[in-house]
Coordinates of C-alpha atoms and ligand atoms in Angstrom, one line a residue:
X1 CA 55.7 62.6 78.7
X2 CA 52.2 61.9 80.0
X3 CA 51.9 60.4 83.3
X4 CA 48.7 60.5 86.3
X5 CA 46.8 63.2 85.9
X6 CA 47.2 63.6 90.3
X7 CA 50.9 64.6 89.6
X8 CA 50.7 66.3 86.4
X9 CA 47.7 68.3 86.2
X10 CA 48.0 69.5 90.0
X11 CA 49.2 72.7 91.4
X12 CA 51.4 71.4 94.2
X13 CA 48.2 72.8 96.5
X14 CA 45.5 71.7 94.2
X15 CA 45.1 68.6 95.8
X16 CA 43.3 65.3 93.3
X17 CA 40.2 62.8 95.6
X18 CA 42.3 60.2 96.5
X19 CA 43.1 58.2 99.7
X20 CA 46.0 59.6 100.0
X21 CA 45.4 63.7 99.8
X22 CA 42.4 62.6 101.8
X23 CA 44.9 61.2 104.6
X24 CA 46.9 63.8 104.0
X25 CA 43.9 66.3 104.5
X26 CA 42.7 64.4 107.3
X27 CA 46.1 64.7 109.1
X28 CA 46.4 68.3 108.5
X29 CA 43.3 69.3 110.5
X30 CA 44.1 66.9 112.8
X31 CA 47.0 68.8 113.2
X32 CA 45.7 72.3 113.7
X33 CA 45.9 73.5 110.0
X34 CA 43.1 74.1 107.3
X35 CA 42.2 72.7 103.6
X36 CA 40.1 73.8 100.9
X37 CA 37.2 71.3 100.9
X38 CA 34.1 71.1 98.3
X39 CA 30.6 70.9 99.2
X40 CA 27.5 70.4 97.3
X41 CA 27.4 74.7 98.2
X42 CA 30.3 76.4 97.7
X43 CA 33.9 75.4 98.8
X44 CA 35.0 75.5 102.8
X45 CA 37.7 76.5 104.5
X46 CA 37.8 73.2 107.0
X47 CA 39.1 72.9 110.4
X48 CA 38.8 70.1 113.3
X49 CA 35.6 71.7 115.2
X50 CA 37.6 70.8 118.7
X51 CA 41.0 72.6 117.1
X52 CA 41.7 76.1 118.7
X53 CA 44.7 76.7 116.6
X54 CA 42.7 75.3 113.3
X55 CA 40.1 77.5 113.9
X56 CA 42.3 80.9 114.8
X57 CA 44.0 80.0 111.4
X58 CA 40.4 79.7 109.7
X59 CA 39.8 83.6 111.0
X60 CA 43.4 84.6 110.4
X61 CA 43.3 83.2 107.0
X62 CA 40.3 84.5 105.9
X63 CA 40.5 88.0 107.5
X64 CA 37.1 86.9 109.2
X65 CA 36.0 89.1 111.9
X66 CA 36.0 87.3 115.5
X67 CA 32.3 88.1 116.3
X68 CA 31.4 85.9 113.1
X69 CA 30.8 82.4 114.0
X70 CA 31.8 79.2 112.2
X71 CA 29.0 76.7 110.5
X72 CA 29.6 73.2 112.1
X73 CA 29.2 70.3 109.4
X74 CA 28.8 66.8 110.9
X75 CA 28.4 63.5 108.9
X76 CA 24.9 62.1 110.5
X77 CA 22.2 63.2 112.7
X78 CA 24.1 61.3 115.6
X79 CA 26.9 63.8 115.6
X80 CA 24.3 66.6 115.5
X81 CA 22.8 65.0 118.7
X82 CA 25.9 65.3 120.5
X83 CA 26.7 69.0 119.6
X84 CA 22.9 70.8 119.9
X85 CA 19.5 70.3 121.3
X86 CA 17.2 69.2 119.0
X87 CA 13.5 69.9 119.2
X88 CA 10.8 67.9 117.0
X89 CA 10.7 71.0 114.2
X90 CA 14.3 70.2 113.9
X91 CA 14.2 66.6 113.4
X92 CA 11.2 67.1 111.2
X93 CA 13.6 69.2 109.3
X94 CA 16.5 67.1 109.3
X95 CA 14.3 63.9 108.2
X96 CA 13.5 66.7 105.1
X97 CA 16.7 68.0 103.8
X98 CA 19.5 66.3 105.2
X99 CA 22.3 65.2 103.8
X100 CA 21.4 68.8 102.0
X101 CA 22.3 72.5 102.0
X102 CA 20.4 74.0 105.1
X103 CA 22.0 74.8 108.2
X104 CA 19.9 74.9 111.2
X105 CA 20.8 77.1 114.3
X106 CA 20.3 75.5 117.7
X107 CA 20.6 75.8 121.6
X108 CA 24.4 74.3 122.1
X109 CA 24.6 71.5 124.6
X110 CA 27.2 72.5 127.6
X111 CA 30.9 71.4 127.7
X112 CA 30.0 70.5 123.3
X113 CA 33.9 69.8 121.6
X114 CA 33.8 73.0 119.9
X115 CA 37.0 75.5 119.8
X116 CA 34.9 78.7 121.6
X117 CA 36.2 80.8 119.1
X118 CA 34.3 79.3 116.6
X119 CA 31.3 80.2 118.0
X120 CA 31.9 84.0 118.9
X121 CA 30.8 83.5 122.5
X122 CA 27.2 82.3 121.1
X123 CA 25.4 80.0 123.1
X124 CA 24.0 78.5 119.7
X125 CA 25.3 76.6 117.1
X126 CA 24.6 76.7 113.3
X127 CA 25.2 73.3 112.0
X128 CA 24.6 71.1 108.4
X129 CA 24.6 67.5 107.0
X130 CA 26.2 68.2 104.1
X131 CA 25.7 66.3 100.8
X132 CA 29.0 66.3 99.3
X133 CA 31.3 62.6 100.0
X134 CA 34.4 64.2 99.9
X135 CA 33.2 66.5 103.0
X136 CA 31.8 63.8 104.5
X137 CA 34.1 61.8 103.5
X138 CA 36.9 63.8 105.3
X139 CA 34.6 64.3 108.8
X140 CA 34.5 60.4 109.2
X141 CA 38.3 59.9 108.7
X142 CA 39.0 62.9 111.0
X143 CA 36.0 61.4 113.3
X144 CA 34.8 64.7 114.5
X145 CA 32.7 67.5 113.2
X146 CA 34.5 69.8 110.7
X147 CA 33.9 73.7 110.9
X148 CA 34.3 75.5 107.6
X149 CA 33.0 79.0 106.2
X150 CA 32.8 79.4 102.6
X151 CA 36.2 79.5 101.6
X152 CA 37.1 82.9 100.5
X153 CA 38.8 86.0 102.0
X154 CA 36.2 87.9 104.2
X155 CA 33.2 89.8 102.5
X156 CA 34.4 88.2 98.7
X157 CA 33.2 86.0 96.2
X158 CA 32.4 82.4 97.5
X159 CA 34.6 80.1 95.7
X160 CA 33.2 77.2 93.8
X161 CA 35.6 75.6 92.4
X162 CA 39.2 74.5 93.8
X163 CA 41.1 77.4 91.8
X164 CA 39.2 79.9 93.7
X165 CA 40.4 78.7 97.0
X166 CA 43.9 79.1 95.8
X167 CA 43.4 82.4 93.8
X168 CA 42.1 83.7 97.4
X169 CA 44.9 82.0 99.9
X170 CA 47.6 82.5 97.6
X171 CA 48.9 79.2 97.8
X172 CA 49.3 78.8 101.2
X173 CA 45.9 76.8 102.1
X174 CA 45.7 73.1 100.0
X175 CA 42.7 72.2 98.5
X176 CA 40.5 68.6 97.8
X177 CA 39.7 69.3 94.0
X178 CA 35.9 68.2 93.8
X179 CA 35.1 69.8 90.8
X180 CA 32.8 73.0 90.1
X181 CA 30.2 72.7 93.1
X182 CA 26.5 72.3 91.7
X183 CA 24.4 74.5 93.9
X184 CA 27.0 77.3 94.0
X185 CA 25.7 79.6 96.0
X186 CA 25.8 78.9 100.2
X187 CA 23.0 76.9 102.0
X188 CA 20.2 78.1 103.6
X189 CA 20.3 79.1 107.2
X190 CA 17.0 78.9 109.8
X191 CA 17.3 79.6 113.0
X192 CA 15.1 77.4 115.6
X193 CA 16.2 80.0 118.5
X194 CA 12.9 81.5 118.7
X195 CA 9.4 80.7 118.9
X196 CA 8.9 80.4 114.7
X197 CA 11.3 79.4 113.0
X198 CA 13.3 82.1 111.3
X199 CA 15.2 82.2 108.0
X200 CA 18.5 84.3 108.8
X201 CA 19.8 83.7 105.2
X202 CA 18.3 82.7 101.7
X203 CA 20.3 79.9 100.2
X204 CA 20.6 76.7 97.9
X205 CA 17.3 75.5 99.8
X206 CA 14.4 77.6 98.2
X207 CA 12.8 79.0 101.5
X208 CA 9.4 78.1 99.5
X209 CA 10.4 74.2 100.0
X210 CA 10.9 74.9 103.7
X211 CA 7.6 76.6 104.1
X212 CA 5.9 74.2 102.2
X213 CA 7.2 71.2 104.5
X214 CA 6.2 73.1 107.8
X215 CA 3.2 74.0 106.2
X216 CA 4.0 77.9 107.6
X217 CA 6.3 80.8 106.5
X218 CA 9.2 81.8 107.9
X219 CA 9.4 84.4 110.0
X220 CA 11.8 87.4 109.4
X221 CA 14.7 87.6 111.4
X222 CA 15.1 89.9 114.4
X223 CA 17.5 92.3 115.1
X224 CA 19.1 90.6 117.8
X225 CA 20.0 87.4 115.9
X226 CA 23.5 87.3 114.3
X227 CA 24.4 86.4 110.7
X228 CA 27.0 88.9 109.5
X229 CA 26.8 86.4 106.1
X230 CA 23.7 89.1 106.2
X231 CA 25.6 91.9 106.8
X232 CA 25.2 94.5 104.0
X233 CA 29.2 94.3 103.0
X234 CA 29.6 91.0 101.6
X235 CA 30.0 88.7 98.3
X236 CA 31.5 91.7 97.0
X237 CA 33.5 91.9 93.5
X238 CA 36.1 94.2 93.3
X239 CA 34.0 96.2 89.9
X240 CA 31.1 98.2 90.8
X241 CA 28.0 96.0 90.5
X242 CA 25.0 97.4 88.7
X243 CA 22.2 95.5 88.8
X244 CA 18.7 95.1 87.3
X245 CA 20.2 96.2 83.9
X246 CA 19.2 96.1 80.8
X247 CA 22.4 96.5 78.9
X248 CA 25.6 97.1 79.3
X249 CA 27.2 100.7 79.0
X250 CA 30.9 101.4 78.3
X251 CA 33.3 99.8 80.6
X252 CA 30.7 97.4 82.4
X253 CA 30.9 93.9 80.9
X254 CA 27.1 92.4 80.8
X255 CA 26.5 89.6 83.0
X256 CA 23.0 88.0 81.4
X257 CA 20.4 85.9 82.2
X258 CA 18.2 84.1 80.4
X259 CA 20.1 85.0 77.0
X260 CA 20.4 89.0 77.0
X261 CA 21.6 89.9 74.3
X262 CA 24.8 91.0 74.1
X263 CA 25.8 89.7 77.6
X264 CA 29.8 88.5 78.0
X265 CA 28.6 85.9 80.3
X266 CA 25.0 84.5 80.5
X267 CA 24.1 82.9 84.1
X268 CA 21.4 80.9 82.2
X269 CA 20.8 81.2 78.4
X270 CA 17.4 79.4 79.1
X271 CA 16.6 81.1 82.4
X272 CA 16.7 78.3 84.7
X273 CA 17.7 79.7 87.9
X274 CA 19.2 76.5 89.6
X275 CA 22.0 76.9 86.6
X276 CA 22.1 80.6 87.6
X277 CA 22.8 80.1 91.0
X278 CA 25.6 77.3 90.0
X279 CA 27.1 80.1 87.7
X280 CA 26.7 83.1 90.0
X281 CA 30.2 83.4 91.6
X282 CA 32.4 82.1 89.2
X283 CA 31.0 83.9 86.4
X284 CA 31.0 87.2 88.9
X285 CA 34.9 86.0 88.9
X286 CA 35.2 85.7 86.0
X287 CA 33.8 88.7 84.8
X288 CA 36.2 90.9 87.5
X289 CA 38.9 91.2 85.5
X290 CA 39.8 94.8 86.0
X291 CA 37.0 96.5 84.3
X292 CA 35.4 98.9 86.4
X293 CA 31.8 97.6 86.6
X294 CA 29.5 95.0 86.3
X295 CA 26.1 95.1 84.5
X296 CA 24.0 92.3 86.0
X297 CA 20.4 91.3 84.0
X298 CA 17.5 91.4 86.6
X299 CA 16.8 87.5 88.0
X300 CA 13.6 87.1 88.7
X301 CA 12.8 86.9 92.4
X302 CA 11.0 83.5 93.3
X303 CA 12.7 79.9 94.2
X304 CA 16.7 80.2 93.9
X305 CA 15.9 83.9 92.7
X306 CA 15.5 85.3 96.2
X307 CA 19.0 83.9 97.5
X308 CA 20.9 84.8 94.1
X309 CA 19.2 88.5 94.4
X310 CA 20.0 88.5 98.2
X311 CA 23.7 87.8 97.3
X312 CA 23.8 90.6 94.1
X313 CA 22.2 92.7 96.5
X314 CA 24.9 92.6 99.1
X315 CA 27.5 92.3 96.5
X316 CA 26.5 96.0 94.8
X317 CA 25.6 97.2 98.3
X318 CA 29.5 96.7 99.5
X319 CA 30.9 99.8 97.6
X320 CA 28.8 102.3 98.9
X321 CA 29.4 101.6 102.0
Ligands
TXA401 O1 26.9 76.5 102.3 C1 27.4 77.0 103.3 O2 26.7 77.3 104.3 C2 28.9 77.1 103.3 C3 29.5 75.7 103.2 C4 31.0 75.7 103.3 O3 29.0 74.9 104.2 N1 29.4 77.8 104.5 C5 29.2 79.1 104.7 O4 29.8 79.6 105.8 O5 28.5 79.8 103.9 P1 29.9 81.2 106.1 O6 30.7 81.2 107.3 O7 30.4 81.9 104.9 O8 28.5 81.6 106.4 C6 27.9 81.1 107.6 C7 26.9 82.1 108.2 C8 27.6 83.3 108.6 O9 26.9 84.4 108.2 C9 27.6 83.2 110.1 O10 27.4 84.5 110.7 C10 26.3 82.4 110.3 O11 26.3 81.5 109.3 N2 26.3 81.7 111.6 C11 27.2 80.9 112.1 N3 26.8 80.5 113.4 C12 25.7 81.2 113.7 C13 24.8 81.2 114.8 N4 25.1 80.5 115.9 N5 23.8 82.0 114.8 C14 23.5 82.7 113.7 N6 24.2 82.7 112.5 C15 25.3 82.0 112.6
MG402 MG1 30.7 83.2 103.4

């Protein structure tokens, strides 16, 4: 017997976009828990921003460490007012790529409705507009900002698409099914801290677009600024990854790009690196199935290249550590 795909087709923690599981969602954070939410990036693990026990289960869940702070995502530029300062180069960016994936990092305002934890005793905040209604969506029934990392166990594969979440958390953190997310891979961060602005990680904004609308680069990070999404050990797999290869040897499965021959999974048959990126972690899951390394085709290094390579990069780097 056939009946609605939202109580067929659903895991009991898969949850269907609907009123109700968005309620239901709503009421959980409300309540001090967490849910698996999509963004246009990659899915977050979502907590009420003003919630001390939601955000200790955020950390406990993922096995974060305390000293790494929480994105903030608010619905509007209003509810960024209220949580940061915001100097003209950030409303110029704002006006530019909000709702979008680019987080900005900016002085906090005192006495802000932030759980402290969340912010790992910075006195900045790294907050996002995101483009993505059920996010949204969920921030305006809650009425406050929402604070979500990418929803995967610490220094793993992002997760972009709802069975990710629940491969990760085992079941015990729901999830708001939005389908596969389309940028895939995380947004851009730039930090407004300092006297240039800085770019503390590549993301689903091509840093090239951001240059281009300031009309200067951005500078390189210094040491004293904190990202640990830029920390060597991260986005890791559990195979070996070996990158930049040509083929695959015995026991690596080939992940492609832009139809290598021979690849198990191509990233982009016709080498378009916005599809790459939208592939990157799920075929990366996909492909780590046991055997005991991963061949990855080189991705040329320009646009979306520089955050995919930046993520391979950290992904390989993790075992040698
Ligand atoms: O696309 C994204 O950004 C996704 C979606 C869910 O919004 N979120 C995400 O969160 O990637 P997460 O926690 O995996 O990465 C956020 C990065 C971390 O490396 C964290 O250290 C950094 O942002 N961060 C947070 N607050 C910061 C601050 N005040 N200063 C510098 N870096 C900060
Ligand atoms: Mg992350």
């Amino acid at each position: 017997m056939r009946g609605p795909k939202s109580q067929l087709s659903y895991p009991n923690m898969i949850w269907p976009v609907d009123d109700t599981h968005l309620d239901r969602a709503a009421q959980r954070l409300r309540a001090g828990g967490v849910v698996g939410v999509p963004t246009e990036t990659v899915y977050g693990l979502a907590a009420a921003a003003g919630s001390a026990a939601g955000v200790a289960a955020i950390y406990r869940h993922k096995g974060r460490p305390a000293i790494n702070p929480l994105i903030v995502h608010a619905d509007s530029l209003d509810m960024v007012r209220a949580l940061v300062e915001l100097p003209a180069l950030a409303l110029k960016l704002a006006a530019a790529f909000w709702p979008g994936p680019l987080t900005l990092v900016l002085p906090r305002r005192p006495g802000v409705a932030i759980a402290p934890a969340a912010l790992a005793g910075l006195d900045s905040v790294a907050v996002r507009v995101p483009a993505h209604a059920v996010m949204t969506g969920l921030i305006q029934r809650l009425g406050t900002p929402i604070v979500a990392p990418s929803a995967n166990r610490s220094g793993r594969l992002s997760a972009t698409r709802a069975a990710h979440v629940d491969e990760d958390f085992g079941g015990e953190v729901p999830v708001l099914d939005g389908g596969d997310c389309c940028a895939g891979i995380e947004s851009t961060i730039v930090s407004l801290l300092g006297d240039t602005p800085a770019l503390l990680r590549p993301g689903a904004l091509a840093s090239g677009q951001i240059e281009a609308m300031l009309g200067r680069p951005l500078a390189a990070p210094t040491s004293t600024i904190i990202a640990p999404g830029m920390l060597l050990r991260h986005y890791a797999p559990r195979a070996r990854l070996r990158l930049n290869a040509a083929a695959a040897v015995p026991g690596e499965s080939m992940l492609g790009f832009g139809g290598t021959p021979g690849a198990d999974l191509d990233l982009s048959p016709a080498g378009d690196l916005a599809e790459a990126a939208t592939n990157l972690f799920a075929m990366l899951r996909a492909l780590d199935d046991g055997r005991e390394a991963i061949a990855v085709a080189p991705i040329p290094a320009h646009g979306l290249g520089i955050a995919i390579n930046d993520r391979l990069r950290r992904a390989a780097q993790s075992q040698i550590e």
